[in-house]
Coordinates of C-alpha atoms and ligand atoms in Angstrom, one line a residue:
M1 CA -14.0 12.9 7.2
N2 CA -13.6 9.2 8.0
P3 CA -10.6 8.9 10.3
T4 CA -10.9 5.2 11.0
P5 CA -8.6 3.7 8.5
I6 CA -6.1 6.5 8.8
A7 CA -5.9 6.4 12.5
L8 CA -5.6 2.6 12.2
A9 CA -2.7 2.9 9.8
L10 CA -0.9 5.6 11.7
C11 CA -1.1 3.7 15.0
L12 CA 0.0 0.5 13.2
L13 CA 3.0 2.3 11.9
A14 CA 3.8 3.9 15.2
L15 CA 7.6 4.1 15.2
P16 CA 10.1 3.1 17.8
D17 CA 11.8 5.9 19.8
T18 CA 15.2 5.2 18.4
P19 CA 16.2 4.7 14.8
P20 CA 18.0 1.5 13.8
P21 CA 21.7 1.4 14.7
G22 CA 23.9 3.0 12.2
S23 CA 21.1 4.6 10.3
G24 CA 22.6 8.0 11.0
L25 CA 19.1 9.5 11.3
A26 CA 18.0 12.2 13.7
P27 CA 17.2 10.1 16.8
D28 CA 14.5 12.4 18.2
H29 CA 12.5 12.7 15.1
A30 CA 9.5 10.3 15.3
F31 CA 9.1 10.4 11.6
F32 CA 12.1 8.3 11.0
G33 CA 12.4 4.6 11.6
P34 CA 11.2 1.3 10.1
A35 CA 7.5 0.7 9.4
T36 CA 7.3 -2.9 10.2
P37 CA 5.3 -4.8 7.6
S38 CA 4.1 -7.4 10.1
E39 CA 2.2 -4.7 11.8
V40 CA 0.1 -3.9 8.7
P41 CA -2.8 -6.4 8.3
N42 CA -2.8 -8.5 5.2
P43 CA -5.4 -7.0 2.8
N44 CA -5.5 -10.1 0.7
T45 CA -7.0 -12.7 3.0
P46 CA -8.8 -15.7 1.4
Q47 CA -12.1 -14.2 2.7
A48 CA -11.3 -10.8 1.1
C49 CA -10.4 -12.3 -2.2
A50 CA -13.5 -14.5 -2.3
A51 CA -15.7 -11.5 -1.6
R52 CA -13.9 -9.7 -4.5
R53 CA -14.6 -12.6 -6.9
A54 CA -18.2 -12.5 -5.9
R55 CA -18.4 -8.8 -6.6
V56 CA -16.8 -9.3 -10.0
A57 CA -19.3 -12.1 -10.8
S58 CA -22.2 -9.8 -10.0
E59 CA -20.7 -7.2 -12.3
I60 CA -20.2 -9.7 -15.1
G61 CA -23.6 -11.3 -14.8
T62 CA -23.2 -14.4 -17.0
G63 CA -20.0 -15.5 -18.7
V64 CA -16.5 -16.7 -18.2
L65 CA -13.5 -14.9 -16.7
A66 CA -9.9 -16.2 -17.4
I67 CA -7.1 -14.4 -15.7
A68 CA -3.3 -15.1 -15.4
A69 CA -0.7 -14.2 -12.8
G70 CA 2.0 -13.3 -15.4
G71 CA 5.2 -15.1 -16.2
D72 CA 8.4 -15.4 -14.3
V73 CA 11.1 -12.8 -15.0
E74 CA 14.6 -12.1 -13.7
G75 CA 14.5 -11.0 -10.1
R76 CA 11.7 -11.3 -7.6
F77 CA 8.3 -12.4 -9.1
Q78 CA 5.4 -10.1 -8.6
A79 CA 2.0 -11.3 -9.7
D80 CA -0.2 -9.2 -11.9
A81 CA -2.0 -6.8 -9.4
L82 CA -5.5 -7.7 -10.5
F83 CA -4.8 -11.5 -10.4
H84 CA -3.4 -11.1 -6.9
W85 CA -6.3 -9.0 -5.9
L86 CA -8.7 -11.8 -6.9
T87 CA -6.7 -14.7 -5.6
G88 CA -4.0 -13.7 -3.1
V89 CA -1.8 -16.0 -5.1
S90 CA 1.7 -15.0 -6.3
T91 CA 3.0 -18.0 -8.2
P92 CA 4.2 -17.4 -11.8
D93 CA 2.2 -18.6 -14.7
T94 CA -0.9 -19.6 -12.7
V95 CA -4.4 -19.2 -14.1
L96 CA -7.8 -18.7 -12.6
L97 CA -11.0 -19.6 -14.5
L98 CA -14.4 -18.4 -13.2
E99 CA -17.7 -19.6 -14.6
I100 CA -20.4 -17.1 -13.8
A101 CA -24.2 -17.3 -14.2
E102 CA -26.8 -14.8 -13.1
G103 CA -24.3 -12.8 -11.1
A104 CA -22.9 -15.7 -9.1
I105 CA -19.9 -18.0 -9.5
T106 CA -20.9 -21.5 -10.5
R107 CA -17.4 -22.9 -10.7
E108 CA -14.0 -21.6 -9.9
R109 CA -10.7 -23.3 -10.7
L110 CA -7.1 -22.2 -9.9
Y111 CA -4.4 -23.8 -12.1
L112 CA -1.1 -24.3 -10.3
P113 CA 2.2 -25.9 -11.3
E114 CA 2.5 -29.5 -10.1
R115 CA 4.9 -30.5 -7.4
D116 CA 8.5 -30.4 -8.6
P117 CA 11.0 -31.4 -5.9
G118 CA 13.9 -30.6 -8.1
F119 CA 12.7 -27.0 -8.9
E120 CA 11.6 -26.4 -5.3
R121 CA 15.0 -27.7 -4.0
W122 CA 16.6 -24.7 -5.7
N123 CA 13.9 -22.1 -5.6
G124 CA 11.9 -22.8 -2.5
A125 CA 8.5 -24.3 -1.9
R126 CA 5.6 -23.2 -4.0
P127 CA 1.9 -24.0 -3.8
A128 CA 0.7 -27.1 -5.8
P129 CA -2.7 -28.3 -6.9
G130 CA -4.6 -30.1 -4.1
A131 CA -6.5 -29.7 -0.8
D132 CA -3.7 -27.7 0.9
S133 CA -3.8 -24.9 -1.7
E134 CA -7.6 -25.0 -1.8
A135 CA -7.7 -24.4 2.0
R136 CA -4.8 -21.9 2.0
F137 CA -6.3 -19.7 -0.8
G138 CA -10.0 -20.4 -0.1
I139 CA -10.6 -21.4 -3.8
A140 CA -13.0 -24.2 -4.4
E141 CA -11.0 -26.2 -6.9
T142 CA -7.3 -26.4 -7.9
A143 CA -6.0 -28.2 -10.9
P144 CA -2.6 -28.8 -12.6
L145 CA -1.4 -25.9 -14.7
G146 CA -1.3 -28.1 -17.9
Q147 CA -5.1 -28.4 -17.9
W148 CA -6.3 -24.8 -18.2
R149 CA -6.3 -24.7 -22.0
D150 CA -8.4 -27.8 -22.3
D151 CA -10.8 -26.6 -19.7
L152 CA -11.1 -23.2 -21.3
G153 CA -11.7 -24.9 -24.6
V154 CA -14.7 -26.8 -23.2
L155 CA -16.1 -23.5 -21.8
L156 CA -15.7 -21.8 -25.2
E157 CA -18.2 -24.3 -26.7
E158 CA -20.8 -22.4 -24.7
E159 CA -19.2 -18.9 -24.2
D160 CA -17.7 -17.4 -27.3
R161 CA -16.4 -14.1 -25.7
P162 CA -14.8 -14.8 -22.3
Y163 CA -13.5 -11.9 -20.2
V164 CA -9.7 -12.1 -20.3
H165 CA -6.8 -10.6 -18.4
G166 CA -3.2 -11.6 -18.9
E167 CA -0.9 -12.1 -21.9
L168 CA -0.7 -15.9 -21.4
I169 CA -4.5 -16.3 -22.0
Q170 CA -4.8 -13.4 -24.6
D171 CA -2.1 -15.0 -26.7
H172 CA -3.7 -18.4 -26.5
L173 CA -7.1 -17.0 -27.6
I174 CA -5.5 -15.0 -30.4
E175 CA -3.9 -18.2 -31.7
L176 CA -7.3 -19.9 -31.6
A177 CA -9.1 -17.1 -33.2
G178 CA -6.6 -16.4 -35.9
E179 CA -5.9 -12.8 -37.0
G180 CA -8.9 -11.2 -35.3
D181 CA -9.1 -11.4 -31.5
R182 CA -12.9 -11.6 -31.4
L183 CA -12.6 -14.5 -29.1
Q184 CA -12.1 -12.4 -26.0
R185 CA -13.1 -9.3 -24.1
P186 CA -10.5 -7.4 -22.1
A187 CA -11.4 -7.7 -18.4
S188 CA -9.0 -5.1 -17.0
R189 CA -11.4 -2.1 -17.2
L190 CA -14.2 -4.0 -15.5
L191 CA -11.9 -5.4 -12.8
R192 CA -10.3 -2.0 -12.1
K193 CA -13.7 -0.5 -11.8
V194 CA -14.8 -3.1 -9.2
A195 CA -11.5 -2.7 -7.3
A196 CA -11.5 1.1 -7.3
V197 CA -13.3 1.5 -4.0
R198 CA -10.6 0.2 -1.6
E199 CA -11.5 -1.9 1.4
L200 CA -10.3 -0.7 4.8
P201 CA -7.3 -3.1 4.9
E202 CA -6.4 -2.0 1.4
Q203 CA -6.6 1.6 2.5
A204 CA -4.2 0.7 5.4
A205 CA -1.8 -1.0 2.9
I206 CA -1.8 2.0 0.6
H207 CA -1.2 4.2 3.6
A208 CA 1.7 2.0 4.6
A209 CA 3.2 2.3 1.1
V210 CA 2.7 6.1 1.3
D211 CA 4.3 6.2 4.8
M212 CA 7.3 4.2 3.5
T213 CA 7.6 6.6 0.6
Q214 CA 7.4 9.7 2.8
Q215 CA 10.1 8.3 5.2
A216 CA 12.3 7.3 2.3
L217 CA 12.0 10.8 0.7
A218 CA 12.9 12.4 4.0
E219 CA 16.0 10.3 4.0
A220 CA 16.8 11.4 0.5
F221 CA 16.4 15.1 1.5
R222 CA 19.6 14.6 3.6
V223 CA 21.5 13.6 0.5
V224 CA 20.4 16.5 -1.7
R225 CA 23.3 18.8 -1.3
P226 CA 25.7 20.6 -3.7
G227 CA 28.2 18.1 -5.0
N228 CA 26.1 15.0 -4.3
W229 CA 24.4 13.1 -7.2
E230 CA 20.9 12.4 -8.2
F231 CA 21.6 8.6 -8.0
Q232 CA 22.5 9.0 -4.3
A233 CA 19.0 10.4 -3.6
E234 CA 17.5 7.6 -5.7
A235 CA 19.5 5.0 -3.7
A236 CA 18.3 6.5 -0.4
I237 CA 14.7 6.4 -1.6
E238 CA 14.8 2.8 -2.9
G239 CA 16.9 1.5 0.0
G240 CA 14.4 3.2 2.3
Y241 CA 11.6 1.2 0.7
R242 CA 13.2 -2.1 0.9
S243 CA 14.5 -1.7 4.4
R244 CA 10.9 -1.1 5.5
G245 CA 9.6 -4.2 3.7
A246 CA 8.3 -2.7 0.5
F247 CA 8.6 -4.8 -2.6
G248 CA 10.5 -2.0 -4.2
P249 CA 9.5 1.1 -6.3
S250 CA 6.1 1.0 -7.9
F251 CA 7.5 2.9 -10.9
P252 CA 11.0 4.0 -11.9
S253 CA 12.2 6.7 -9.4
I254 CA 12.5 10.2 -10.8
V255 CA 15.1 12.4 -9.2
G256 CA 15.5 15.4 -11.6
S257 CA 17.6 18.4 -10.7
G258 CA 18.2 21.7 -12.5
P259 CA 17.3 21.2 -16.2
N260 CA 16.1 17.6 -15.4
S261 CA 13.3 19.1 -13.2
C262 CA 11.5 19.8 -16.4
Y263 CA 11.5 16.3 -17.8
L264 CA 8.3 14.6 -16.6
H265 CA 9.6 11.0 -17.0
Y266 CA 13.3 11.6 -16.3
R267 CA 14.8 8.5 -14.8
S268 CA 18.5 8.3 -15.6
N269 CA 19.3 10.1 -12.3
E270 CA 22.9 10.8 -13.1
R271 CA 23.5 14.5 -12.7
Q272 CA 25.4 16.2 -9.9
F273 CA 23.4 18.6 -7.7
Q274 CA 24.4 22.2 -7.9
A275 CA 23.7 25.1 -5.6
G276 CA 20.6 26.9 -6.9
D277 CA 19.0 23.8 -8.4
L278 CA 15.5 22.7 -7.7
V279 CA 15.1 18.9 -7.4
V280 CA 11.9 17.2 -8.4
M281 CA 11.6 13.7 -6.7
D282 CA 8.6 11.8 -8.0
V283 CA 8.6 8.3 -6.4
G284 CA 6.5 5.6 -4.8
A285 CA 6.9 2.4 -2.9
R286 CA 4.9 -0.8 -3.7
Y287 CA 3.9 -2.6 -0.6
A288 CA 1.6 -5.7 -0.4
N289 CA 0.9 -5.0 -4.1
Y290 CA -0.4 -1.5 -3.4
C291 CA 1.3 1.6 -4.8
A292 CA 2.2 5.0 -3.5
D293 CA 3.1 8.0 -5.6
V294 CA 4.4 11.2 -4.0
T295 CA 6.4 14.1 -5.4
R296 CA 8.4 16.8 -3.6
T297 CA 10.4 19.6 -5.1
I298 CA 13.2 21.0 -2.9
P299 CA 16.0 23.5 -3.4
V300 CA 19.5 22.1 -3.2
S301 CA 20.7 25.2 -1.4
G302 CA 17.9 24.9 1.3
T303 CA 16.2 28.1 0.2
F304 CA 14.2 29.1 -2.9
T305 CA 15.2 32.0 -5.1
E306 CA 12.5 34.6 -5.4
R307 CA 11.5 33.2 -8.8
Q308 CA 11.5 29.6 -7.6
R309 CA 9.3 30.6 -4.7
E310 CA 6.9 32.4 -7.0
V311 CA 6.5 29.3 -9.1
Y312 CA 6.4 27.0 -6.0
D313 CA 3.7 29.1 -4.4
A314 CA 1.6 28.9 -7.6
V315 CA 1.8 25.2 -7.8
W316 CA 1.1 24.9 -4.1
A317 CA -2.0 27.1 -4.4
A318 CA -3.1 24.9 -7.4
S319 CA -2.6 21.8 -5.4
I320 CA -4.7 23.1 -2.4
A321 CA -7.5 24.4 -4.5
S322 CA -7.6 21.2 -6.6
A323 CA -7.6 18.9 -3.6
A324 CA -10.4 20.9 -2.1
T325 CA -12.7 19.7 -4.9
L326 CA -12.2 16.1 -3.9
K327 CA -15.4 14.6 -2.6
P328 CA -18.0 11.9 -3.5
G329 CA -19.6 12.8 -6.8
S330 CA -16.8 15.1 -8.0
S331 CA -14.3 13.9 -10.5
M332 CA -10.6 14.2 -11.5
N333 CA -11.7 16.4 -14.4
E334 CA -13.1 18.8 -11.9
A335 CA -9.9 18.7 -9.9
H336 CA -7.9 19.4 -13.1
R337 CA -10.0 22.3 -14.2
T338 CA -9.5 23.9 -10.7
A339 CA -5.8 23.5 -10.8
K340 CA -5.6 24.9 -14.3
A341 CA -7.6 27.9 -13.4
V342 CA -5.3 28.8 -10.5
L343 CA -2.2 28.4 -12.6
D344 CA -3.8 30.4 -15.5
E345 CA -4.6 33.2 -13.0
R346 CA -1.0 33.3 -11.9
G347 CA 0.3 33.3 -15.4
F348 CA 1.8 29.7 -15.4
G349 CA -1.1 27.8 -17.1
S350 CA 0.8 27.2 -20.3
Y351 CA 3.5 25.4 -18.4
F352 CA 1.1 22.9 -16.8
I353 CA 1.2 20.2 -19.4
H354 CA -0.2 17.1 -17.8
S355 CA -3.4 16.2 -16.0
V356 CA -3.7 17.0 -12.3
G357 CA -3.8 13.5 -11.0
H358 CA -5.0 9.9 -11.3
G359 CA -6.5 7.0 -9.3
L360 CA -3.9 5.1 -7.2
G361 CA -3.9 1.6 -5.8
L362 CA -3.2 -1.7 -7.5
Y363 CA -1.5 0.3 -10.3
V364 CA 0.2 3.6 -10.2
H365 CA -2.2 4.9 -12.7
D366 CA -5.5 3.3 -11.7
D367 CA -9.2 4.0 -11.5
P368 CA -10.8 6.5 -11.1
G369 CA -9.8 9.0 -13.8
G370 CA -11.5 11.6 -16.0
R371 CA -15.2 12.0 -15.6
K372 CA -15.8 9.1 -13.3
A373 CA -17.6 10.0 -10.1
L374 CA -15.4 9.8 -7.0
E375 CA -16.7 7.5 -4.2
P376 CA -15.7 7.1 -0.6
G377 CA -12.8 4.6 -0.4
M378 CA -11.2 5.6 -3.7
V379 CA -7.6 6.9 -3.6
V380 CA -6.3 9.5 -6.0
T381 CA -3.2 11.7 -6.5
I382 CA -3.2 15.5 -6.9
E383 CA -0.1 16.6 -8.7
P384 CA 0.0 20.0 -10.4
G385 CA 3.3 21.1 -11.9
V386 CA 4.9 24.0 -13.8
Y387 CA 7.9 23.3 -16.1
I388 CA 9.8 26.3 -17.5
A389 CA 12.5 24.7 -19.5
D390 CA 14.2 28.0 -20.5
E391 CA 14.8 28.7 -16.8
E392 CA 15.6 25.1 -15.9
L393 CA 12.9 25.5 -13.4
G394 CA 10.4 22.6 -12.8
V395 CA 8.1 22.3 -9.8
R396 CA 5.7 19.5 -9.1
I397 CA 3.9 18.7 -5.8
E398 CA 2.1 15.4 -5.5
N399 CA 0.0 14.2 -2.6
D400 CA -2.2 11.0 -2.2
W401 CA -5.7 11.5 -1.1
L402 CA -8.4 9.1 0.3
I403 CA -11.9 10.1 -0.7
T404 CA -14.2 10.1 2.4
E405 CA -17.9 10.4 3.0
D406 CA -17.8 14.2 2.8
G407 CA -14.4 15.1 1.3
A408 CA -10.9 13.7 1.3
V409 CA -8.0 13.2 3.6
C410 CA -4.3 13.6 2.6
L411 CA -2.3 10.4 3.2
S412 CA 1.0 12.0 2.5
D413 CA 1.0 15.2 4.7
E414 CA 3.5 14.0 7.2
L415 CA 6.2 15.0 4.7
P416 CA 5.3 18.7 4.3
S417 CA 4.6 20.3 0.9
D418 CA 3.5 23.7 2.2
P419 CA 6.5 25.8 1.2
D420 CA 7.4 27.2 4.7
A421 CA 6.9 23.9 6.4
L422 CA 8.9 22.1 3.7
L423 CA 11.9 24.4 4.1
A424 CA 11.8 24.1 7.9
F425 CA 11.6 20.3 7.6
L426 CA 14.4 20.2 5.1
A427 CA 16.7 22.3 7.4
E428 CA 15.8 20.0 10.3
V429 CA 16.6 16.8 8.6
R430 CA 19.8 18.2 7.1
G431 CA 20.8 19.4 10.5
E432 CA 21.0 23.0 9.4
Ligands
LIG1 ZN1 4.2 10.7 -9.3
LIG2 ZN1 1.2 10.5 -10.1

């Protein structure tokens, strides 16, 4: 047990006594209220990003890494998670080139768009090449965006297989190489591996994303009533994220009721809740570029039928047993085998059709997965589920776990998933 980051995140997210005016939330429930993002330390300081680049260099040994932020799209820009992890920069179309020899960076250059007063007049200030950006991001050299192709071309005279991440660079190298894309090595596996052990401020940021998700889900519980609609729960969840300072959802929110509880990636969220339905809500906020991923299954009527309870209890037992395997040296495969054995024993094994969980962090599905040995500081999900389509009965329970020195701690246990505690909480927040 390593309570430091958890205690830190919890106290940072200590909530005010009264909810925001007009929120309509239970005033005496400490669980509700805004988690103020300014109270969560920035995990992507220039020092942290520099240390990450050094770790990547030592993993690469000798070579070139070229990585791009991703292009601008409609809406708010969000930089590629690995680019942001390495640079702390979130400006569209920017590029980072690292030259690496014997495990150390010999030259680093960040390519930024040049000053454009007309553009910035409409869209706001953005970082430009020069000393200001070098100091702000702690990156040795900056250069105008237009130069990266030429500079990479010079590096390619010595290095014929650079590590590459980002479509902008991949496409450029495919063009240079012709049909085959032998001119590059995908860097994302290597980068995800180096990033998989989360630093303490990253753990706090993930915990903040998880807390926002739990609070938003609790608000959605109030909306899940006969006659209301799936999209109303979705709106409560996504509004709950944004009002707490999250970027938004880290993946399309799933609110599946009745028959839709059995569709794993259901996302149209347009059915009307009916008494007797189960509702699977699989959702997660993205905050400071870190993802949460939490699932709760609740009965629209506020109580389970006998059959629903039987299935819920089996999934709950699988989730407890599976999470109990989490510790350094174990693996997600081990967690999966354990969940499957519990569900097999209870006769539901054939309805468990996905893997029990995945790494969580920069991406919703991140390292570590499969056989990879778990290490302290990694974050994973445990999410067994049973889907009996003939009975329109789907149950999934998903919690997020931080691996510690001697086991794991649950980051998402303030929103109960134990069946009795869940029903009591549901009644409380719905004022029943
Ligand atoms: Zn999920
Ligand atoms: Zn998941």
